[in-house]
Coordinates of C-alpha atoms in Angstrom, one line a residue:
M1 CA -18.5 233.3 62.9
K2 CA -22.6 233.6 64.5
R3 CA -24.0 230.4 62.2
R4 CA -21.6 228.0 64.6
F5 CA -21.8 229.6 67.0
L6 CA -25.8 228.7 67.0
S7 CA -25.8 225.7 65.6
I8 CA -22.9 225.0 68.4
L9 CA -25.4 226.2 70.8
F10 CA -28.4 224.7 69.6
Y11 CA -26.3 221.1 70.0
C12 CA -24.7 221.6 73.2
A13 CA -28.1 222.8 74.7
T14 CA -29.7 219.2 72.5
H15 CA -26.9 217.1 74.0
A16 CA -27.5 218.9 77.3
G17 CA -31.3 217.9 77.0
L18 CA -30.7 214.3 76.4
A19 CA -27.7 213.1 78.0
Q20 CA -29.8 211.1 79.8
Y21 CA -30.3 208.7 77.8
F22 CA -26.9 209.1 75.5
Q23 CA -25.0 205.8 74.9
F24 CA -21.8 204.8 74.1
S25 CA -21.6 202.7 70.8
Q26 CA -20.0 200.1 72.8
Y27 CA -22.3 200.3 76.2
N28 CA -20.9 196.4 77.2
F29 CA -17.4 198.1 78.3
T30 CA -20.3 201.0 79.9
P31 CA -22.4 198.4 81.6
T32 CA -24.2 200.9 84.1
R33 CA -25.2 203.6 82.2
V34 CA -27.5 200.8 80.6
N35 CA -28.9 199.4 83.9
P36 CA -26.7 199.2 87.3
G37 CA -28.1 196.1 88.2
W38 CA -25.2 194.8 86.5
L39 CA -22.4 195.0 89.1
G40 CA -24.8 191.9 91.0
L41 CA -23.5 189.5 87.8
T42 CA -20.3 189.3 88.0
K43 CA -17.8 187.2 89.5
N44 CA -14.6 189.2 88.9
V45 CA -12.4 192.5 90.0
V46 CA -13.6 194.9 86.4
A47 CA -12.0 198.2 85.6
D48 CA -13.6 199.5 82.4
F49 CA -12.5 202.3 80.1
D50 CA -14.1 203.7 76.8
Y51 CA -13.2 207.8 74.5
R52 CA -15.7 208.1 72.1
N53 CA -14.8 211.7 69.7
Q54 CA -17.2 212.7 67.4
K55 CA -17.7 214.4 64.6
T56 CA -20.6 217.0 63.9
G57 CA -21.2 219.1 60.6
G58 CA -20.7 222.3 63.0
G59 CA -17.4 222.2 62.5
F60 CA -15.9 220.3 65.8
D61 CA -15.7 217.7 68.1
I62 CA -17.5 216.2 70.9
N63 CA -15.0 214.3 73.0
S64 CA -16.4 212.0 75.8
S65 CA -14.6 209.3 78.6
F66 CA -15.9 206.8 81.4
F67 CA -13.8 204.9 83.5
A68 CA -15.2 202.6 85.6
M69 CA -14.9 200.1 88.6
A70 CA -16.3 197.2 89.9
Y71 CA -16.0 194.4 92.8
P72 CA -17.9 191.6 93.2
F73 CA -20.0 190.1 96.7
L74 CA -19.0 186.1 96.4
R75 CA -21.3 183.7 98.2
Q76 CA -18.8 181.7 100.8
S77 CA -20.5 178.6 100.3
T78 CA -20.9 178.7 96.6
G79 CA -18.7 181.2 95.2
S80 CA -21.5 182.6 93.3
S81 CA -22.1 186.3 93.2
W82 CA -25.0 188.4 95.9
G83 CA -23.7 191.7 95.0
G84 CA -21.7 194.0 93.6
I85 CA -21.1 197.6 94.2
G86 CA -19.1 200.1 91.7
V87 CA -17.9 203.4 90.9
S88 CA -17.7 205.3 88.1
L89 CA -16.2 208.9 85.8
T90 CA -17.4 210.6 83.1
D91 CA -16.1 213.7 81.3
D92 CA -18.0 215.1 78.1
R93 CA -16.8 218.0 76.5
S94 CA -18.1 219.8 73.1
A95 CA -15.3 222.6 71.6
G96 CA -14.0 223.7 75.1
I97 CA -17.8 225.2 75.4
F98 CA -20.0 222.4 76.7
K99 CA -18.7 220.7 79.6
T100 CA -20.2 217.6 81.6
Q101 CA -18.2 215.5 84.3
E102 CA -19.9 213.1 86.1
A103 CA -19.5 211.2 89.4
S104 CA -21.2 208.2 90.4
L105 CA -21.5 205.1 93.0
S106 CA -24.3 202.1 92.6
F107 CA -24.8 199.1 94.2
A108 CA -26.6 195.7 92.9
L109 CA -27.8 192.8 94.5
N110 CA -28.2 189.7 92.9
I111 CA -31.2 186.3 93.4
S112 CA -30.8 183.6 91.3
T113 CA -34.2 182.6 89.9
G114 CA -33.0 179.2 88.5
K115 CA -30.8 177.0 87.6
Y116 CA -28.0 179.2 85.5
E117 CA -30.7 182.2 85.9
N118 CA -30.3 185.5 87.6
L119 CA -32.4 188.2 88.3
S120 CA -30.1 191.3 89.7
I121 CA -31.3 195.1 91.1
G122 CA -29.5 198.3 91.4
V123 CA -29.8 201.2 92.2
R124 CA -27.1 204.7 91.2
A125 CA -26.4 207.9 92.9
L126 CA -24.8 210.6 90.4
T127 CA -23.4 214.0 90.8
R128 CA -23.1 215.9 87.6
S129 CA -21.2 219.1 86.4
Q130 CA -22.3 220.8 83.3
R131 CA -21.2 224.4 82.9
I132 CA -21.2 226.4 79.2
D133 CA -18.5 228.9 78.6
Y134 CA -18.9 231.0 76.0
S135 CA -15.9 233.4 76.0
G136 CA -14.2 233.7 73.0
L137 CA -17.4 233.8 70.5
F138 CA -19.2 237.3 70.8
T139 CA -16.8 239.2 68.4
G140 CA -19.6 241.9 66.3
S141 CA -19.1 244.6 68.7
Q142 CA -15.0 244.8 67.8
Y143 CA -15.9 245.3 64.4
I144 CA -16.1 249.6 63.6
Q145 CA -18.1 250.8 60.4
G146 CA -15.7 252.7 58.4
R147 CA -13.1 251.5 59.8
G148 CA -13.2 247.5 60.0
F149 CA -11.8 245.2 62.2
D150 CA -11.1 246.9 65.7
G151 CA -9.5 244.1 68.0
S152 CA -8.6 246.5 70.8
A153 CA -12.4 247.5 71.1
F154 CA -14.0 246.1 73.9
N155 CA -15.7 242.8 72.9
G156 CA -19.2 242.9 75.0
E157 CA -18.1 239.8 76.1
S158 CA -18.3 239.2 79.9
P159 CA -15.9 236.2 81.6
D160 CA -18.6 234.7 83.2
Q161 CA -19.6 230.8 83.1
L162 CA -22.5 229.2 82.8
R163 CA -22.6 226.4 85.6
I164 CA -25.1 223.9 87.0
N165 CA -24.4 221.4 89.9
Y166 CA -27.1 218.8 90.7
N167 CA -27.6 215.2 92.2
T168 CA -29.6 211.8 90.5
F169 CA -30.8 208.6 91.3
S170 CA -31.2 205.8 89.2
T171 CA -32.7 201.7 89.6
G172 CA -33.0 199.2 87.3
M173 CA -33.4 195.6 86.9
L174 CA -32.1 192.6 84.9
W175 CA -32.7 189.3 84.5
T176 CA -30.0 186.6 82.7
K177 CA -29.9 183.1 81.6
T178 CA -26.5 181.4 80.6
D179 CA -25.7 177.7 80.0
R180 CA -23.6 176.3 82.7
R181 CA -20.0 177.1 80.8
G182 CA -21.6 181.3 81.6
S183 CA -22.0 181.5 77.9
L184 CA -25.3 184.0 77.8
L185 CA -28.5 182.5 76.3
G186 CA -30.2 185.3 76.7
Q187 CA -30.4 188.6 78.9
V188 CA -33.8 191.0 79.1
D189 CA -33.3 194.3 81.5
A190 CA -35.0 198.2 81.8
A191 CA -33.6 201.0 84.2
L192 CA -35.1 204.7 85.3
F193 CA -32.4 206.9 85.3
D194 CA -33.1 210.3 86.6
F195 CA -36.3 209.7 88.3
N196 CA -35.9 212.1 91.3
K197 CA -36.3 214.9 88.1
P198 CA -33.7 217.1 89.7
Y199 CA -33.8 221.1 88.2
N200 CA -31.2 221.2 85.5
A201 CA -31.4 225.1 84.2
F202 CA -28.3 226.9 84.1
T203 CA -30.2 230.4 84.8
G204 CA -32.2 228.8 87.9
G205 CA -35.6 228.6 86.7
G206 CA -38.5 225.8 86.5
S207 CA -36.5 222.9 84.2
Q208 CA -36.2 219.6 85.7
L209 CA -34.8 217.5 83.9
S210 CA -36.9 214.3 82.6
S211 CA -36.6 210.4 83.7
T212 CA -35.0 208.1 80.9
L213 CA -36.7 204.3 80.6
V214 CA -34.3 202.0 78.8
S215 CA -34.5 199.1 77.6
H216 CA -32.5 196.5 76.6
G217 CA -32.3 192.8 75.4
T218 CA -29.7 189.6 74.3
F219 CA -30.9 186.9 72.6
L220 CA -29.3 183.9 71.2
L221 CA -30.1 183.0 67.3
N222 CA -28.0 181.1 66.8
K223 CA -25.5 178.0 68.1
Q224 CA -22.6 177.0 66.7
P225 CA -19.3 175.0 68.2
Q226 CA -17.6 178.0 67.0
L227 CA -19.6 180.8 66.2
N228 CA -22.4 181.8 68.3
T229 CA -25.0 184.7 67.1
Y230 CA -27.4 187.1 69.6
A231 CA -29.6 189.6 68.0
D232 CA -29.1 192.8 70.4
V233 CA -31.3 195.1 70.7
L234 CA -31.4 199.3 73.7
F235 CA -34.2 201.1 73.2
S236 CA -33.8 204.2 75.9
Y237 CA -37.2 206.8 76.1
G238 CA -37.6 210.4 77.7
D239 CA -39.0 213.6 77.4
G240 CA -40.8 212.6 74.3
N241 CA -37.5 211.1 72.7
S242 CA -37.1 208.0 72.1
V243 CA -33.8 205.6 70.8
F244 CA -34.3 202.6 68.8
N245 CA -31.0 201.2 68.8
V246 CA -31.0 197.0 67.3
G247 CA -28.4 195.4 66.1
T248 CA -26.3 192.0 65.7
R249 CA -23.7 190.3 66.9
W250 CA -22.2 187.4 65.8
Q251 CA -18.8 185.9 68.7
Y252 CA -16.6 183.2 67.3
D253 CA -14.5 181.0 69.4
L254 CA -10.5 181.2 68.6
N255 CA -9.5 178.3 70.5
P256 CA -12.6 175.7 70.9
R257 CA -10.2 173.5 73.2
S258 CA -10.9 175.3 76.2
R259 CA -13.6 175.2 78.6
T260 CA -13.3 178.5 79.5
L261 CA -14.8 181.5 78.0
T262 CA -12.1 182.9 76.8
D263 CA -10.4 183.7 73.0
K264 CA -13.5 185.7 71.3
V265 CA -13.7 187.6 69.0
D266 CA -16.9 189.9 68.2
L267 CA -17.9 191.4 65.2
I268 CA -20.6 194.1 65.9
T269 CA -22.8 195.6 63.8
R270 CA -26.1 197.6 64.8
Y271 CA -28.3 200.9 63.6
V272 CA -29.7 203.6 65.4
V273 CA -32.6 204.4 64.1
G274 CA -32.9 207.3 61.7
R275 CA -29.6 208.3 62.4
S276 CA -26.3 206.3 62.0
G277 CA -24.7 202.9 61.4
I278 CA -22.7 201.7 63.9
V279 CA -19.9 198.2 62.7
G280 CA -17.5 197.3 65.6
L281 CA -14.2 194.6 66.4
Q282 CA -14.0 193.0 69.8
F283 CA -11.5 190.8 71.1
H284 CA -11.9 189.0 74.5
K285 CA -9.0 186.9 76.9
E286 CA -9.7 185.6 80.0
K287 CA -8.4 188.8 81.7
F288 CA -8.9 191.7 79.5
S289 CA -11.2 193.1 75.9
F290 CA -9.9 195.4 73.7
G291 CA -13.0 196.6 71.3
I292 CA -13.2 199.4 68.4
S293 CA -16.0 201.0 66.7
Y294 CA -17.0 203.5 64.4
D295 CA -20.4 204.9 63.5
F296 CA -21.7 206.9 60.0
P297 CA -24.3 207.9 58.8
V298 CA -27.4 206.0 57.0
I299 CA -30.1 207.1 54.8
V300 CA -31.0 210.4 56.4
K301 CA -27.7 213.5 57.1
N302 CA -27.2 213.7 60.8
Y303 CA -25.8 216.7 61.4
G304 CA -25.0 215.4 65.6
N305 CA -22.9 212.3 64.4
T306 CA -20.8 212.7 60.4
G307 CA -19.0 209.9 62.0
A308 CA -17.0 208.8 65.6
F309 CA -14.5 207.0 66.4
E310 CA -14.5 204.6 69.7
V311 CA -12.0 202.1 71.6
G312 CA -12.8 200.2 74.9
L313 CA -10.9 198.4 77.5
E314 CA -12.0 196.4 80.3
Y315 CA -9.6 194.4 83.0
R316 CA -10.7 191.6 84.9
S317 CA -9.4 189.6 87.9
P318 CA -11.5 186.9 89.2
V319 CA -12.3 186.9 93.5
K320 CA -11.6 183.6 95.5
P321 CA -14.3 183.9 98.1
R322 CA -12.4 182.1 101.1
P323 CA -14.5 179.3 103.0
K324 CA -14.3 179.0 106.5
R325 CA -13.6 175.1 107.5
T326 CA -15.7 174.6 110.6
K327 CA -14.4 171.7 113.4
S328 CA -17.7 169.9 112.4
E329 CA -16.8 169.5 108.5
E330 CA -12.7 168.7 109.6
T331 CA -14.7 165.3 111.4
K332 CA -17.0 164.6 108.4
K333 CA -13.7 163.4 106.2
P334 CA -12.7 160.3 109.0
A335 CA -16.1 159.8 109.3
I336 CA -16.9 159.2 105.5
A337 CA -14.0 156.8 105.7
K338 CA -15.2 154.8 107.7
T339 CA -18.0 154.1 105.7
G340 CA -16.5 153.1 102.4
V341 CA -17.5 156.0 100.6
S342 CA -13.9 157.4 98.6
K343 CA -13.8 161.5 97.5
K344 CA -12.7 160.6 94.4
P345 CA -13.1 157.5 92.3
T346 CA -9.5 156.3 90.9
V347 CA -8.9 152.7 89.2
S348 CA -6.2 152.2 90.2
K349 CA -2.9 149.3 88.0
P350 CA -3.5 145.7 87.7
A351 CA -3.0 144.2 90.3
V352 CA -4.1 141.2 92.9
T353 CA -6.7 141.6 95.1
A354 CA -8.6 140.5 97.8
P355 CA -12.4 139.2 95.9
L356 CA -14.9 142.6 97.1
K357 CA -17.5 142.3 99.9
P358 CA -20.9 142.7 99.2
D359 CA -22.6 146.5 100.2
S360 CA -26.3 145.0 99.4
A361 CA -28.3 141.7 98.6
Q362 CA -29.8 143.3 94.8
N363 CA -25.8 143.6 94.2
K364 CA -23.1 141.1 95.6
N365 CA -20.2 142.5 93.3
A366 CA -20.5 145.8 93.3
T367 CA -19.5 148.1 96.1
R368 CA -20.6 152.1 96.2
V369 CA -17.4 154.2 96.4
Q370 CA -19.1 157.1 95.7
K371 CA -22.0 159.7 96.2
P372 CA -21.8 163.2 96.2
P373 CA -23.4 165.1 98.6
K374 CA -26.0 168.2 97.6
S375 CA -26.1 166.6 93.9
D376 CA -29.1 165.1 92.0
T377 CA -26.8 165.0 88.6
V378 CA -24.4 162.0 89.6
E379 CA -27.1 159.3 90.0
S380 CA -23.8 156.8 91.1
V381 CA -20.4 155.8 91.1
R382 CA -19.9 151.5 90.9
V383 CA -17.1 149.8 91.0
E384 CA -17.0 146.1 89.9
K385 CA -13.6 143.9 90.0
T386 CA -13.1 140.7 88.0
E387 CA -10.3 138.4 88.6
I388 CA -8.6 136.8 86.5
I389 CA -5.7 135.3 87.5
S390 CA -3.3 132.2 85.0
T391 CA 0.2 132.2 85.9
E392 CA 2.9 129.8 83.8
A393 CA 6.1 129.2 84.1
K394 CA 8.2 128.3 81.3
A395 CA 12.0 127.8 81.4
G396 CA 12.2 130.4 84.6
K397 CA 10.1 132.7 83.7
I398 CA 6.7 134.0 84.9
K399 CA 4.1 134.9 81.9
H400 CA 0.6 136.8 83.1
D401 CA -2.3 137.2 80.4
P402 CA -4.5 139.5 81.6
L403 CA -3.9 139.4 85.7
V404 CA -7.0 142.1 86.1
I405 CA -9.6 143.2 84.2
E406 CA -11.7 146.3 86.6
K407 CA -14.4 147.9 85.4
I408 CA -16.3 151.4 86.2
T409 CA -19.9 152.0 85.4
L410 CA -20.5 155.8 86.0
H411 CA -24.0 157.5 86.0
F412 CA -25.0 160.9 84.8
H413 CA -27.9 162.7 85.0
F414 CA -28.8 164.4 81.8
E415 CA -31.9 167.3 81.8
Y416 CA -35.0 167.2 79.1
N417 CA -33.5 167.1 75.4
S418 CA -30.1 168.5 76.6
V419 CA -26.5 166.8 75.5
D420 CA -24.9 169.1 78.0
L421 CA -22.2 167.9 80.5
D422 CA -23.3 169.6 84.2
D423 CA -20.4 170.7 86.9
E424 CA -20.3 167.6 88.4
T425 CA -20.2 165.4 85.4
E426 CA -17.2 167.8 84.6
K427 CA -15.4 167.3 88.2
Y428 CA -15.5 163.3 87.5
L429 CA -14.0 163.3 83.9
G430 CA -11.6 165.2 85.3
E431 CA -10.5 162.9 87.7
L432 CA -10.9 160.2 85.4
T433 CA -9.5 162.0 83.2
A434 CA -5.9 161.8 86.0
T435 CA -6.2 158.0 86.3
L436 CA -6.0 157.5 82.4
A437 CA -3.3 159.5 82.1
E438 CA -1.4 157.3 84.8
N439 CA -2.3 154.5 83.5
G440 CA -1.8 153.9 79.2
N441 CA -3.6 150.4 79.4
L442 CA -6.9 151.3 80.5
K443 CA -9.4 151.9 77.4
L444 CA -13.0 153.5 77.7
K445 CA -16.4 151.9 76.5
I446 CA -19.3 154.8 77.4
T447 CA -23.0 153.8 76.3
G448 CA -25.7 156.9 76.3
F449 CA -29.6 156.6 77.2
T450 CA -32.5 158.2 76.8
D451 CA -35.8 158.0 79.0
N452 CA -38.8 157.0 76.9
R453 CA -40.7 160.5 76.1
G454 CA -40.2 161.0 72.3
N455 CA -39.5 159.1 68.7
E456 CA -37.6 156.1 69.4
K457 CA -35.5 157.0 66.3
Y458 CA -34.8 160.3 67.6
N459 CA -33.6 159.6 71.1
L460 CA -31.5 156.7 69.6
H461 CA -29.4 159.7 68.4
L462 CA -29.7 161.3 71.0
S463 CA -28.5 159.1 73.2
K464 CA -25.3 158.4 70.8
K465 CA -25.1 162.5 70.9
R466 CA -24.6 162.0 75.3
A467 CA -21.5 159.6 74.6
E468 CA -19.8 161.5 72.4
E469 CA -19.6 164.8 74.6
V470 CA -18.0 163.2 76.9
K471 CA -16.0 161.3 74.6
R472 CA -15.5 165.1 73.3
F473 CA -14.7 165.9 76.3
L474 CA -11.8 163.7 77.5
V475 CA -10.2 163.8 74.0
K476 CA -9.5 168.1 75.1
S477 CA -8.1 166.5 78.4
G478 CA -5.4 164.9 76.2
I479 CA -7.2 161.6 75.9
A480 CA -6.0 159.4 72.6
A481 CA -9.2 159.4 70.9
E482 CA -8.8 155.3 70.1
R483 CA -9.2 154.3 73.4
I484 CA -12.1 155.6 73.6
T485 CA -15.8 154.3 72.1
A486 CA -18.9 155.9 72.1
D487 CA -21.9 154.2 71.0
G488 CA -26.0 155.1 72.5
K489 CA -28.9 152.5 73.4
G490 CA -31.5 155.5 73.4
M491 CA -34.1 154.2 75.5
S492 CA -33.8 151.2 75.9
D493 CA -32.7 149.6 78.9
P494 CA -33.8 151.9 81.3
L495 CA -33.3 151.6 85.3
N496 CA -36.9 151.7 86.2
G497 CA -40.2 151.9 84.5
N498 CA -39.9 155.5 83.7
S499 CA -43.5 156.1 85.4
T500 CA -42.4 159.4 87.0
E501 CA -40.7 162.6 86.9
E502 CA -37.7 160.9 88.6
E503 CA -37.4 157.6 87.1
R504 CA -36.9 159.2 83.8
S505 CA -34.5 161.8 84.7
K506 CA -32.6 158.7 85.9
N507 CA -32.3 157.3 82.6
R508 CA -31.2 160.3 80.8
R509 CA -27.6 158.7 81.6
V510 CA -24.2 158.1 80.4
E511 CA -22.2 154.8 81.5
I512 CA -18.8 154.8 81.4
S513 CA -16.9 151.1 81.3
V514 CA -12.7 151.4 81.9
Y515 CA -11.9 147.7 81.4
F516 CA -7.6 147.0 81.3
D517 CA -6.1 146.3 77.9
A518 CA -2.7 145.3 77.4
N519 CA -2.5 144.9 73.9

């Protein structure tokens, strides 16, 4: 009994002293325990829950529960997050002896540092209550020499409990980069917990809680159409002790036809150096995630953790900003209509129309129908109409042999060495998909181009990949592949001399021709 009590008390004291850097194995369900800056990145209302049951060499369990909610603040103009606020509750108890309860309030501010790059700075205030209840442990005085154990004798115990309450403050910075669909490419963050170093001695002595540095990084190692492989590193240092957690996460896409980050499965393998291994499986849907994991000793005996089971849940609901419509915005639409700018490029069904009026001396057969405001990724959308009208009367019937061919060419801009479509491009393609669905006689010819940098053979391959990426999007949207042809011309047929970066960016494009084919 004495040995068991000493092992319990030793572990409780150790656990209490190192609690500032204790992390759940599935720490994506407990993000503010890693870095409060995470709150600045989410666009959803999020509710997280994580429960952990850990076995020890002393024969008792350590049960830890975490619950948190977060709410984002979005910009009305763009819908992007500029900050967020969150609260969390933690309950940690060991064998009914050691108990810790925490409640925190966090806030983060998000700063855009580049295209699909964000830096989030967060702060957290936390109040912590700890207590040790040792009633029922000391029974030595009930053993009387020559008589044996006497339960009625005074056992020398005191019903008092050791209690302490204190407040701590933490801060952190988090940088992340994603692709345009929100898939993570890389993340680096660092946080300093308990930097105010509160007094935490149960007996009122001069002991102070040490500050803890927590650093975390996630990096994309390999990207495949349905499988992404990430490296994951978590490092904690406080009071002369360090914990190094390294691992790999394999993310498999269950629904590759979806354009959103839903229906994913993550396989997690990690190693806490000198302590234990971790394996886990997580399922992610559009609005919720579920995960399970198990810790087990590796190489050395770990009396503090002989095996731990953990389950995590997350629910999220997107927050939509409500932009205010001003009078100036309402008066813009008639002005745009008068200048001939159309909000949505459309392809009409074959019809006899009047000849188009030229809009410039350089192009007498084309008229600009769209140039989206505040966009540097779509150069122009032009409509060229050719009328071929042939009518022949036979036996009282009129035969129409291709009446109208309507051609639309769209110029899309790509970043250097990239085939990734941007938001404006997908918006155009979505509108084009609706038009194609309405008229089955419309077909497409897609041609990709590059600038003059790089090898000619490689650029030809890259231009074909760009055209095929556009075709892939349209096929996923429901357009039959037989209606689309895709090819590339590499660095040939530039729009300009490729002498400046601006000119080269215009040559990194895809042109789409829409034509009518009754066959």
